[in-house]
mmCIF file of C-alpha atoms and ligand atoms in Angstrom:
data_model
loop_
_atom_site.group_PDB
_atom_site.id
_atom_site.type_symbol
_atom_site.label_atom_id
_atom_site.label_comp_id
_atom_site.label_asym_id
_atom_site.label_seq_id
_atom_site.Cartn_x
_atom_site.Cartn_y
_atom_site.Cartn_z
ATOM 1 C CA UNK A 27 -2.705 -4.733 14.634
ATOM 2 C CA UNK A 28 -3.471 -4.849 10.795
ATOM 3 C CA UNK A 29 -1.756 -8.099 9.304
ATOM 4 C CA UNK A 30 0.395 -5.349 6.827
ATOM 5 C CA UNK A 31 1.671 -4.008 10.341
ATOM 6 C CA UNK A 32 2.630 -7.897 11.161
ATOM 7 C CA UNK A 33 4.238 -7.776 7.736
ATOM 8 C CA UNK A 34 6.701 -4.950 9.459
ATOM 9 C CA UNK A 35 8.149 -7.119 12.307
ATOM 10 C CA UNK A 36 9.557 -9.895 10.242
ATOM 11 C CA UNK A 37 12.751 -8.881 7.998
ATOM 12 C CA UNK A 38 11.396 -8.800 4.806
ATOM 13 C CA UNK A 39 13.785 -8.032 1.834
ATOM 14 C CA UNK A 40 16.528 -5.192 1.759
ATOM 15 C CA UNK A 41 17.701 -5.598 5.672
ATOM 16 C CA UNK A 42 21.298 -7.155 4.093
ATOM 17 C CA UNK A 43 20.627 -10.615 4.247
ATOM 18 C CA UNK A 44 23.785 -11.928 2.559
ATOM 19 C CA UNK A 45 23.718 -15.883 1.713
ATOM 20 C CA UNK A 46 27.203 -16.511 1.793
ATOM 21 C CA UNK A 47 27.601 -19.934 -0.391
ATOM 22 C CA UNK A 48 30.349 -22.409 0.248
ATOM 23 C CA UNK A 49 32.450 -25.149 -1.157
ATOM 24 C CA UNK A 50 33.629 -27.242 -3.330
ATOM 25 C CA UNK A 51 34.424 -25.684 -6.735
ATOM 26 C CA UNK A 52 32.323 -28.603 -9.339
ATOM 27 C CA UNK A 53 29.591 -28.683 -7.075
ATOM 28 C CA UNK A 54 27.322 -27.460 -8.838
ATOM 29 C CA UNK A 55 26.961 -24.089 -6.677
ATOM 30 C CA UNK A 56 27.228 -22.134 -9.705
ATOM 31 C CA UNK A 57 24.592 -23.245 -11.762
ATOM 32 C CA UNK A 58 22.105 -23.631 -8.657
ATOM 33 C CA UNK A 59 22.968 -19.996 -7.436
ATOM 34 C CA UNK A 60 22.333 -18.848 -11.473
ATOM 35 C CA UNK A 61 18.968 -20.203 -10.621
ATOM 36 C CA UNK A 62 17.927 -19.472 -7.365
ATOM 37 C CA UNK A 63 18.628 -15.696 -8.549
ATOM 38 C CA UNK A 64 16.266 -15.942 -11.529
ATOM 39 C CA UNK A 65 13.578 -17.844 -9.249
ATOM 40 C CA UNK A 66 14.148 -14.841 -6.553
ATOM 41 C CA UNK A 67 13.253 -11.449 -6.272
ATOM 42 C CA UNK A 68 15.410 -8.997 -4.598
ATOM 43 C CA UNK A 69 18.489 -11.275 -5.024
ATOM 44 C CA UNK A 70 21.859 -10.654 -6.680
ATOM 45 C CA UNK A 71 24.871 -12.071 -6.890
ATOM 46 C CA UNK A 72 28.101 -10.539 -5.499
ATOM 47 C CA UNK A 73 30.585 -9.920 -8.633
ATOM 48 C CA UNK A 74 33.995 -10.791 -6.831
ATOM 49 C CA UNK A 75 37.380 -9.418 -8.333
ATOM 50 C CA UNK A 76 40.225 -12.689 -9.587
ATOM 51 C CA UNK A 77 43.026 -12.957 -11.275
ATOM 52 C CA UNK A 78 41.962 -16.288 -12.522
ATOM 53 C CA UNK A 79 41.881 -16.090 -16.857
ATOM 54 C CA UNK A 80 38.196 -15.996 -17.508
ATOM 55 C CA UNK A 81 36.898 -19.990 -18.641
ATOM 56 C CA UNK A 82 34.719 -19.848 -22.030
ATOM 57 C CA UNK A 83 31.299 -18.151 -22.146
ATOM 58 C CA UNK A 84 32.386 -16.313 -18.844
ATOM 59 C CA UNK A 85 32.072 -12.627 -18.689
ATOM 60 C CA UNK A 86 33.483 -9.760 -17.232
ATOM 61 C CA UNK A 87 31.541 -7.499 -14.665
ATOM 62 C CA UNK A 88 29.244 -10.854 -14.695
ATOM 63 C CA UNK A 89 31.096 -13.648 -13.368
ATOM 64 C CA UNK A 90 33.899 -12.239 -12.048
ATOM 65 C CA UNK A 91 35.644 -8.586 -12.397
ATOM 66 C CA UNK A 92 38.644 -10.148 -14.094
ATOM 67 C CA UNK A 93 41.788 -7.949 -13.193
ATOM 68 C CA UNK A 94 45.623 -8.322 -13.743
ATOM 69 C CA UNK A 95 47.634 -9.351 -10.229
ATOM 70 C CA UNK A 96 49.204 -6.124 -10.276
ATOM 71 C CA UNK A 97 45.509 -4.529 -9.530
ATOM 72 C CA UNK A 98 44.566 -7.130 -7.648
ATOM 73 C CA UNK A 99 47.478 -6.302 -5.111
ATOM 74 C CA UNK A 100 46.708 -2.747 -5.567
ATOM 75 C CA UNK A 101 42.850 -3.466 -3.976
ATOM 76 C CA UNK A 102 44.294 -5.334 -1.044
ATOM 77 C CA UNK A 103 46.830 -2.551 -0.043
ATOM 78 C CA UNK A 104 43.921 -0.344 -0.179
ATOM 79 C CA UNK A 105 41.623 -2.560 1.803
ATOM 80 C CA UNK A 106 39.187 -2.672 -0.823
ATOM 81 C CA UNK A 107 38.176 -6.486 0.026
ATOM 82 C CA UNK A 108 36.775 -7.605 3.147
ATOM 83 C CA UNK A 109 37.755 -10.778 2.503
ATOM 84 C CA UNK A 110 40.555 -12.556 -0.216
ATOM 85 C CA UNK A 111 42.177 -15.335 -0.917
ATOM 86 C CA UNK A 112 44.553 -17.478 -2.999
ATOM 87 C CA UNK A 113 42.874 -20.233 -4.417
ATOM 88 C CA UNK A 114 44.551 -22.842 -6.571
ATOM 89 C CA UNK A 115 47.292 -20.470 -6.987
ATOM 90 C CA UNK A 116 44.719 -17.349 -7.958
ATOM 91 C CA UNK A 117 43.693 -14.629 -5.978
ATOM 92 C CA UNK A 118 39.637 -13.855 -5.334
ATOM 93 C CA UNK A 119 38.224 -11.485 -2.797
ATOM 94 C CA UNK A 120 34.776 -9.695 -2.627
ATOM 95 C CA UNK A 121 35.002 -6.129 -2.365
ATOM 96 C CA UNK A 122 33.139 -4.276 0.256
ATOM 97 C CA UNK A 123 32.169 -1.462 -2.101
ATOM 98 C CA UNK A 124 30.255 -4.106 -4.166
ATOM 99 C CA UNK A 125 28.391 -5.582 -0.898
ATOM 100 C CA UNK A 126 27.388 -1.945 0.540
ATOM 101 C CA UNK A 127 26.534 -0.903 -2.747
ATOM 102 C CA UNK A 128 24.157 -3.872 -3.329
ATOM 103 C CA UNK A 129 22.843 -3.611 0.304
ATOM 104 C CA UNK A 130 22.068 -0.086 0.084
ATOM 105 C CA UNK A 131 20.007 -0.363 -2.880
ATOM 106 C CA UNK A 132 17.722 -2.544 -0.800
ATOM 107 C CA UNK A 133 18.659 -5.985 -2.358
ATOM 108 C CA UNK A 134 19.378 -9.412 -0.470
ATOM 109 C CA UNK A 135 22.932 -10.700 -1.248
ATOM 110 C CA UNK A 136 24.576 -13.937 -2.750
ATOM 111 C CA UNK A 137 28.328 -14.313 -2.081
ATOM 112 C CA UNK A 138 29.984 -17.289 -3.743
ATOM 113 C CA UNK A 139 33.108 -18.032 -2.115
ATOM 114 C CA UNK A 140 35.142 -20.493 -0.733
ATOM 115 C CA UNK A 141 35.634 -21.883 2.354
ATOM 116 C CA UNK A 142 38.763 -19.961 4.162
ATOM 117 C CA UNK A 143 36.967 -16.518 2.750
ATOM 118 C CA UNK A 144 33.335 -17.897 4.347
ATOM 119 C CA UNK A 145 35.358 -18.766 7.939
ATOM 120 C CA UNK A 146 36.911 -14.938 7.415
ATOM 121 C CA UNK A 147 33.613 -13.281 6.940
ATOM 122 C CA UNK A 148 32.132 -15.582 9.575
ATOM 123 C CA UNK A 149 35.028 -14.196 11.959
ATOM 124 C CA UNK A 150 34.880 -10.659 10.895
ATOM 125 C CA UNK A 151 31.525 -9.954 10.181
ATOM 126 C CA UNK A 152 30.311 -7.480 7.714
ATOM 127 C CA UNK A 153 28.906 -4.337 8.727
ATOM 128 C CA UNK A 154 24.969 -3.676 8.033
ATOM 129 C CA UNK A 155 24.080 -7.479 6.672
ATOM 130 C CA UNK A 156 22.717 -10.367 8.224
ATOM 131 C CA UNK A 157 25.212 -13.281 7.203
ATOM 132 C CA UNK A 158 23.659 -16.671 6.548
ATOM 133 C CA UNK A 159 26.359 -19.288 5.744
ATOM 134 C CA UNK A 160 25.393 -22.274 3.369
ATOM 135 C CA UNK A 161 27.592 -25.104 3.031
ATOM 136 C CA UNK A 162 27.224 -26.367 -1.081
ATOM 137 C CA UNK A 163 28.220 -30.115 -1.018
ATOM 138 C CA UNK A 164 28.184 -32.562 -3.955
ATOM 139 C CA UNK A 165 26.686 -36.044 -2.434
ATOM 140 C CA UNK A 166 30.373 -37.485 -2.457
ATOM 141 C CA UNK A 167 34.187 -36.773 -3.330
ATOM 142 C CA UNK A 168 33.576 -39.237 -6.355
ATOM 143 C CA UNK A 169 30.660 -38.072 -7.426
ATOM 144 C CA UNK A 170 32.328 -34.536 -7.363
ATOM 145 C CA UNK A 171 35.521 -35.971 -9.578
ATOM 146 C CA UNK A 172 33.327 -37.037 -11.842
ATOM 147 C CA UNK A 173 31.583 -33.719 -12.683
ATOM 148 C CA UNK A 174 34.852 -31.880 -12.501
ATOM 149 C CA UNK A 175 35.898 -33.975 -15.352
ATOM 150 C CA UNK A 176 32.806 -33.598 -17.540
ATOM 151 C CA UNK A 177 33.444 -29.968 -16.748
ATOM 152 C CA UNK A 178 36.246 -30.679 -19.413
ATOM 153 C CA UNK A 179 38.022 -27.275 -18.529
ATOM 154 C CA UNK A 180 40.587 -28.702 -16.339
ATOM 155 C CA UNK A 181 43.867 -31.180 -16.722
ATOM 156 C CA UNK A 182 44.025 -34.565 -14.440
ATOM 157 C CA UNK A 183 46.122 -33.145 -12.210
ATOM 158 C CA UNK A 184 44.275 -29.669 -11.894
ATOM 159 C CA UNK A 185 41.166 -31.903 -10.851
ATOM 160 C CA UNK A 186 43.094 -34.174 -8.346
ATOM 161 C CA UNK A 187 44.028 -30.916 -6.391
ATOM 162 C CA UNK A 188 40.674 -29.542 -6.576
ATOM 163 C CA UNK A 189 39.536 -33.024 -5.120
ATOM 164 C CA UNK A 190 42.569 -32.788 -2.330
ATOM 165 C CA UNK A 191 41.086 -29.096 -1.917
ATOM 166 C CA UNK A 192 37.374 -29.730 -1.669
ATOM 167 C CA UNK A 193 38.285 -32.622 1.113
ATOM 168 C CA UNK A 194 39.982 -29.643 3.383
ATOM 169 C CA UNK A 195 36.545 -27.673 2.348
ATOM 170 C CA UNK A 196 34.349 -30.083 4.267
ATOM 171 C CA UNK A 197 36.422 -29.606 7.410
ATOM 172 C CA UNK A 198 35.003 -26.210 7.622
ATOM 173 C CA UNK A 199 31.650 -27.534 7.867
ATOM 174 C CA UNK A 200 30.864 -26.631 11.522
ATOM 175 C CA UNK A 201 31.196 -22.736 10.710
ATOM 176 C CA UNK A 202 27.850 -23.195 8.523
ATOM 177 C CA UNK A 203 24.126 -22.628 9.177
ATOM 178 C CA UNK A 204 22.965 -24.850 6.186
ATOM 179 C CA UNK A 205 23.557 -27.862 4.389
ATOM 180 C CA UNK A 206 22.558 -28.257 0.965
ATOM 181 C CA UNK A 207 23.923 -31.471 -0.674
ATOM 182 C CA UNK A 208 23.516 -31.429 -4.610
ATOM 183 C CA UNK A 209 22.045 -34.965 -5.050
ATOM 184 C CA UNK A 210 19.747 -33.212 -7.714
ATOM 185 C CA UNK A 211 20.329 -29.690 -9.242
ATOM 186 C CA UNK A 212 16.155 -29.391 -8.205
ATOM 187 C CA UNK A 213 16.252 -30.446 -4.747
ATOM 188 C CA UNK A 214 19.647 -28.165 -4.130
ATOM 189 C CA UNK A 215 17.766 -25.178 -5.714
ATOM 190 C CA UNK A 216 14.800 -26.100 -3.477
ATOM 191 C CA UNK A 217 16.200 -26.015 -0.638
ATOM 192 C CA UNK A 218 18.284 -22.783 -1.333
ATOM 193 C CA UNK A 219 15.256 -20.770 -1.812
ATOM 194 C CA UNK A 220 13.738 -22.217 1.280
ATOM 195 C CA UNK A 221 16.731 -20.866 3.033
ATOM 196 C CA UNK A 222 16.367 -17.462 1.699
ATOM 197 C CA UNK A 223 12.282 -17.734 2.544
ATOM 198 C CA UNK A 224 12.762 -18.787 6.046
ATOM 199 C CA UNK A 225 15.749 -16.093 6.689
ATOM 200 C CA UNK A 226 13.167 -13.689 4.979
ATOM 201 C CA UNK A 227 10.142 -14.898 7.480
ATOM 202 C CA UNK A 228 12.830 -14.166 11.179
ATOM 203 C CA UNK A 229 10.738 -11.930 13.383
ATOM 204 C CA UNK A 230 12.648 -8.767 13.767
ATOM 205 C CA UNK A 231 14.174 -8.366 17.418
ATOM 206 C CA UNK A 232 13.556 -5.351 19.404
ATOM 207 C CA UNK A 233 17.055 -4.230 19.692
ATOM 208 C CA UNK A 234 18.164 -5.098 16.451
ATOM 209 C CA UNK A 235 16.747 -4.656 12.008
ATOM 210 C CA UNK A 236 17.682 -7.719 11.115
HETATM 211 P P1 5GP B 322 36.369 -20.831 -9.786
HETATM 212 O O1 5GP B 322 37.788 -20.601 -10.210
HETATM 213 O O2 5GP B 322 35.945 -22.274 -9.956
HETATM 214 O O3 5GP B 322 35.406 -19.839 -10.374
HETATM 215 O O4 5GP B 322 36.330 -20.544 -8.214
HETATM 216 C C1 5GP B 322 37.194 -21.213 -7.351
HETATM 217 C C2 5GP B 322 36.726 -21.000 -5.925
HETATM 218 O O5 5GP B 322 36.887 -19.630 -5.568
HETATM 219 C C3 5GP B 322 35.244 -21.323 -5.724
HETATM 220 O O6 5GP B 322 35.124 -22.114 -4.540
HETATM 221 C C4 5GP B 322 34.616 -19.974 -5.524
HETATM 222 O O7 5GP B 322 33.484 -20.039 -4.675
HETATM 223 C C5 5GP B 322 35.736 -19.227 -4.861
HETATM 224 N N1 5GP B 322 35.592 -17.772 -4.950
HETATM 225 C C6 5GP B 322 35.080 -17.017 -5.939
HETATM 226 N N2 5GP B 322 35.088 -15.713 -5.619
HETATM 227 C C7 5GP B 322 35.604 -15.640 -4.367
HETATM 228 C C8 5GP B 322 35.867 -14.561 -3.457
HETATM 229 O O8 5GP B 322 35.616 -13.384 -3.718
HETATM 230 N N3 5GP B 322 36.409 -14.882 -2.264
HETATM 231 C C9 5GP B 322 36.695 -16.159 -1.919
HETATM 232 N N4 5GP B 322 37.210 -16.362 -0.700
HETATM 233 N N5 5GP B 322 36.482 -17.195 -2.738
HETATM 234 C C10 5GP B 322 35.940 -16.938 -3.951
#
């Protein structure tokens, strides 16, 4: 067999890989997903619809589809999302028109969500992509209070729930393939990519594409 027929049996890009990246909100996860998509080809990021008030420098379409609640419930009674959520008292929820649109143009996925959407998705499954959960840690609680307040976007209070939140996040942990703990923003990045490389490098089973 030629070695570009050997290049047929492993998945490849386009076969729906979607990374599904979890947890704590001031992990970092942001800014290490912002790079693993520049460092990657055939990745993009999963635009999810909130009704969270866009922060500074954030953009619509971009970051988030920023809608009003009244459109947000609208989606749900339509089943637009295949999974949502209230979050800190906002909703968020990743439309399945956005993931089959993205899959069917042949590109690998990113989902950034939280933990109670990445245990739904792990539940539910998503038809036509290969879910690969990644658990996005920072290296402790403390360590995580500390960037939410260099953040500077958030009250004292706002950041002790967030810290009371991300503490229920790491409960979740067992539902995850991965572990990446943001010690450095390099190393995390690192070993993202190395995620999506060795996902990339699976030998295709008979039965199954992916
Ligand atoms: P932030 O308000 O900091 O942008 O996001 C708060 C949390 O909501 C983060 O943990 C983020 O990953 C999560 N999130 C963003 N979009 C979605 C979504 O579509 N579904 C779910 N379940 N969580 C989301």
């Amino acid at each position: 067999m030629s070695s570009s027929g050997l290049a047929a049996r492993r998945r490849g890009t386009g076969s729906g890989l979607a990374l599904v990246v979890s947890g704590p909100s001031g992990a970092g996860k942001n800014t290490a997903i912002d790079r693993l998509l520049t460092d990657t080809p055939d990745l993009v990021y999963s635009v999810s619809h909130t009704t969270r008030p866009p922060r500074p420098g954030e953009e619509d379409g971009v970051d988030y589809h920023f809608v009003s609640t009244v459109d947000f419930d609208r989606m749900v009674a339509a089943g637009a999302f295949i999974e949502h959520v209230i979050y800190l008292g906002d909703q968020y929820g990743t439309s399945e028109c956005e993931i089959t649109r993205l899959a069917a143009k042949g590109f690998d996925i990113v989902l950034n969500i939280d933990t109670q959407g990445a245990c739904e998705l792990r539940r539910v499954g998503v038809p036509g992509t290969v879910l690969v959960f990644v658990f996005f840690a920072p290296p402790s609680l403390d360590q995580l209070g500390e960037r939410l307040r260099a953040r500077g976007s958030e009250s004292e209070a706002a950041i002790a729930e967030r810290l009371r939140v991300a503490s229920r996040e790491i409960e979740a942990l067992p539902i995850f393939d991965y572990l990446v703990i943001n010690d450095t923003i390099e190393n995390a990045v690192r070993e993202l990519s190395a995620i999506v490389e060795a996902e990339r490098l699976r030998v295709l089973s008979v039965e199954s594409n992916a």
